Amino acid sequence: MSVEEIVTAYHAAMLHKSPDELADLYAEDGLHEFPFGAAPPFQGREEVRRGYHAMWDATPFEIDEVRRVAVHRTEDPEVVVVEQTVHGTVAGRHLTVPGLLVLRVRDGGIVHTRDYMDTSAIARIRDAA
């Protein structure tokens, strides 16, 4: 899978809130980190699956759209930076969560993700719930 296909599939998994779709994009030993402390890191495809299952099942935030703002190529051909906004509703209130993904893709799978979410937006989701 190309980087472009992975980014598209990643956003589709988010839209569907599908931990299986998301985990299937990862290498078996892939790492998913949350540098701003939203959750502990997930080590390995199956932990990504379990971790996102727990997170997405627990949130009342219904995702309406995942908008790709930009994909930035870096000097390292394995690494891209994805700017995105997630639009959705919770308790009838529309909210937007901006974020950045730093993805390292090797041999068609994600080997490392650094997931930077706007923690103030996450707090607004929790408050609205």
Coordinates of C-alpha atoms in Angstrom, one line a residue:
M1 CA 0.0 0.0 0.0
S2 CA 1.3 3.5 -0.9
V3 CA 1.5 6.3 1.7
E4 CA -1.4 8.0 -0.1
E5 CA -3.5 4.8 0.2
I6 CA -2.6 4.4 3.8
V7 CA -3.6 8.0 4.7
T8 CA -6.9 7.6 2.9
A9 CA -7.6 4.2 4.6
Y10 CA -6.5 5.7 8.0
H11 CA -9.1 8.5 7.6
A12 CA -11.8 6.0 6.5
A13 CA -11.1 3.9 9.6
M14 CA -11.5 7.0 11.8
L15 CA -14.7 8.0 10.0
H16 CA -16.1 4.4 10.6
K17 CA -14.6 4.3 14.1
S18 CA -13.3 0.9 13.1
P19 CA -10.3 -0.4 15.1
D20 CA -10.1 -3.4 12.8
E21 CA -9.7 -1.2 9.7
L22 CA -7.1 0.9 11.5
A23 CA -5.1 -1.9 13.0
D24 CA -4.9 -3.7 9.6
L25 CA -2.9 -0.7 8.3
Y26 CA -0.1 -1.4 10.9
A27 CA 2.9 -3.7 10.7
E28 CA 2.7 -6.5 13.2
D29 CA 5.1 -4.7 15.5
G30 CA 4.0 -1.1 14.7
L31 CA 4.0 1.5 17.4
H32 CA 1.3 4.2 17.9
E33 CA 2.2 7.0 20.3
F34 CA 0.2 9.9 21.8
P35 CA 2.9 12.5 22.6
F36 CA 0.5 14.8 24.4
G37 CA -0.6 12.1 26.7
A38 CA -4.1 11.3 25.4
A39 CA -3.4 7.6 26.0
P40 CA -0.5 5.3 26.7
P41 CA 1.3 4.1 23.5
F42 CA 0.1 1.0 21.7
Q43 CA 2.8 -1.5 20.8
G44 CA 1.9 -3.9 18.0
R45 CA -1.0 -4.2 15.7
E46 CA -3.2 -6.1 18.2
E47 CA -2.7 -3.5 20.9
V48 CA -3.6 -0.8 18.4
R49 CA -6.8 -2.8 17.7
R50 CA -7.6 -3.2 21.4
G51 CA -6.7 0.3 22.4
Y52 CA -8.7 2.0 19.7
H53 CA -11.6 -0.4 20.4
A54 CA -11.6 0.8 24.0
M55 CA -11.3 4.5 23.1
W56 CA -13.8 4.6 20.3
D57 CA -16.4 2.5 22.1
A58 CA -16.1 4.8 25.1
T59 CA -16.7 8.1 23.3
P60 CA -20.1 9.5 22.4
F61 CA -18.5 11.7 19.7
E62 CA -20.0 10.7 16.4
I63 CA -17.7 11.5 13.5
D64 CA -19.3 13.1 10.5
E65 CA -16.2 13.9 8.5
V66 CA -12.4 13.5 8.6
R67 CA -10.9 16.2 6.5
R68 CA -7.4 16.0 5.1
V69 CA -5.9 19.5 5.3
A70 CA -2.5 18.5 3.9
V71 CA 0.1 15.7 3.6
H72 CA 3.7 16.9 3.9
R73 CA 6.5 14.7 2.6
T74 CA 9.7 14.9 4.6
E75 CA 13.3 14.4 3.7
D76 CA 12.9 10.8 4.9
P77 CA 10.9 8.9 2.3
E78 CA 9.2 6.8 4.9
V79 CA 7.8 9.7 6.9
V80 CA 4.9 12.0 6.1
V81 CA 3.1 14.6 8.3
V82 CA -0.7 14.6 7.9
E83 CA -2.7 17.7 8.9
Q84 CA -6.3 16.8 9.6
T85 CA -9.5 18.0 11.2
V86 CA -12.2 15.6 12.5
H87 CA -15.7 17.0 12.5
G88 CA -18.5 15.4 14.5
T89 CA -21.2 15.8 17.1
V90 CA -21.7 15.0 20.7
A91 CA -25.0 15.6 22.6
G92 CA -26.2 17.6 19.6
R93 CA -23.2 19.9 19.6
H94 CA -20.9 20.1 16.5
L95 CA -17.2 20.0 17.4
T96 CA -14.0 20.0 15.4
V97 CA -10.8 18.2 16.5
P98 CA -7.6 19.4 14.7
G99 CA -4.6 17.1 14.7
L100 CA -1.4 16.0 13.2
L101 CA -0.2 12.5 12.4
V102 CA 3.4 11.7 11.8
L103 CA 3.4 8.4 10.0
R104 CA 6.4 6.2 9.2
V105 CA 5.4 3.7 6.5
R106 CA 7.6 0.8 5.5
D107 CA 6.8 -2.0 3.1
G108 CA 3.2 -0.9 2.8
G109 CA 2.4 -0.8 6.6
I110 CA 2.6 1.7 9.4
V111 CA 5.6 1.1 11.6
H112 CA 5.3 4.2 13.8
T113 CA 2.6 6.9 14.4
R114 CA 2.9 9.9 16.5
D115 CA -0.7 11.1 17.0
Y116 CA -1.0 14.8 18.1
M117 CA -4.6 15.6 18.9
D118 CA -5.8 19.0 20.2
T119 CA -6.3 18.1 23.8
S120 CA -8.5 21.2 24.4
A121 CA -10.9 19.9 21.7
I122 CA -10.9 16.5 23.4
A123 CA -11.8 18.2 26.7
R124 CA -14.7 20.0 25.0
I125 CA -16.0 16.6 23.8
R126 CA -15.8 15.2 27.3
D127 CA -17.6 18.3 28.7
A128 CA -20.3 18.2 26.0
A129 CA -21.0 14.5 26.8

